[in-house]
Amino acid sequence: MKNTIQKIFALLLVGALAVSVIACGGTDDAAEDTTTVATTTKAPAVTKDPNASSNQKPVSDYEVESVKKKTVAVGTPIEDVIAELPTELEVTIPGDASGESESLYSTDFASADTFATEWTTCDDDGVLSLDGGKFATTGKSNKVKAYVTDPEWAKTDSEEYANYAVKAVIRGTAEEAPTNNFGIIFRASNITASGPDSYDGMYVGIGDNNGQLCIGKAYNGKWTSIQNVDFDYVANQDYTLEVIVFNESFVVLLDGEVMYEGAVDPLMINGTAGLRTFEQLFECSEFLVRSLGADDFNYFEEGYVEVKSLPVTWTCSDYDPNKTGTYGFFGTITEGLPEGKQAQVKVTVTVREAS
């Protein structure tokens, strides 16, 4: 039995050696192993050229009006690109306000003749009255508007901002809370009697939803609500409603308290001021428009800022009209700025093959 086990072990050993020889060396007839191991070569990282105009940033002490990106065809000369860019841009310059507020217009509605000379009314329903030295509505109408006729301070038909404060002492004369509103229009133009929103301008009124400040705008006959601000309305009580409008912003005060600050519609840079009602009985006993003084800017979150439209010069350090790609054109403003200050803006210009 022992000899048999030894023979079996010997045979297994011989078999193992034979397999080892085949695995390590093989024979001349063995097929050649052509398997290859795939290797991955990582692409080199793309390094941005810091000197390329497209990678540079504008250097500016002030906020400058932005300019939309441009796309031009291959071969467009730099002069033609610059010709498509604006020659002036608005620069916002913070500063310290100075000066005293001065009256621009005021009335107590004591004279019907004076009112007829100074105001234009939209009252197809015949509900306006000046009895007792008050501008009042004797019936409900949704078309009533009245405004100071073409004053110089409105700067209508110009490209200048009409900056002023308008204040009215008004009260709702119905016993119930107003379901709609009555108040002030400002920066208003194209005012007609054709409908409740037939004017282009901003509006702040008292009313809506049982006592709120209603803030909105009308343009091309369409009304847009901006904000409603709650307060405790009381019928037959005088309220002093004031709007201070400066450049692109306005602040609303009720009895001297700031109730709202927001942006003026960019289409409404100027225009007159007046009164409006939407189916509400109300009266106005005082109406005043004045210039802005230093103290008025304390009501604005950003304080006093001056927006100037200044000439701009355009350059691009590496523009190649025959090479597709993206370029940075820099508009630099030097005139009209405080000494030692600069203003700059960048616009991206893409050169592409013509389609």
PDB file of C-alpha atoms in Angstrom, residues 43 49 87 89 131 147 153 166 179 185 233 238 311 318 323 334-335:
ATOM      1  CA  ALA A  43      -4.542  66.034 -21.898  1.00  0.00           C
ATOM      2  CA  ASP A  49      -3.390  83.840 -21.051  1.00  0.00           C
ATOM      3  CA  THR A  87     -20.169 107.034 -27.358  1.00  0.00           C
ATOM      4  CA  LEU A  89     -22.264 105.841 -20.793  1.00  0.00           C
ATOM      5  CA  ASP A 131     -65.730 124.337  -3.550  1.00  0.00           C
ATOM      6  CA  TYR A 147     -52.004 117.461 -13.316  1.00  0.00           C
ATOM      7  CA  TRP A 153     -39.437 121.240 -13.482  1.00  0.00           C
ATOM      8  CA  VAL A 166     -44.346 116.138  -4.422  1.00  0.00           C
ATOM      9  CA  THR A 179     -62.141  99.582  -1.979  1.00  0.00           C
ATOM     10  CA  ILE A 185     -49.145 110.613  -9.997  1.00  0.00           C
ATOM     11  CA  TYR A 233     -56.613 103.783   7.552  1.00  0.00           C
ATOM     12  CA  ASP A 238     -56.104 114.110   6.638  1.00  0.00           C
ATOM     13  CA  PRO A 311     -18.017 110.304 -23.093  1.00  0.00           C
ATOM     14  CA  ASP A 318      -5.203  92.205 -29.013  1.00  0.00           C
ATOM     15  CA  LYS A 323      -8.974  85.365 -36.055  1.00  0.00           C
ATOM     16  CA  THR A 334     -11.892 110.174 -17.861  1.00  0.00           C
ATOM     17  CA  GLU A 335     -13.863 113.385 -18.414  1.00  0.00           C
TER      18      GLU A 335
END
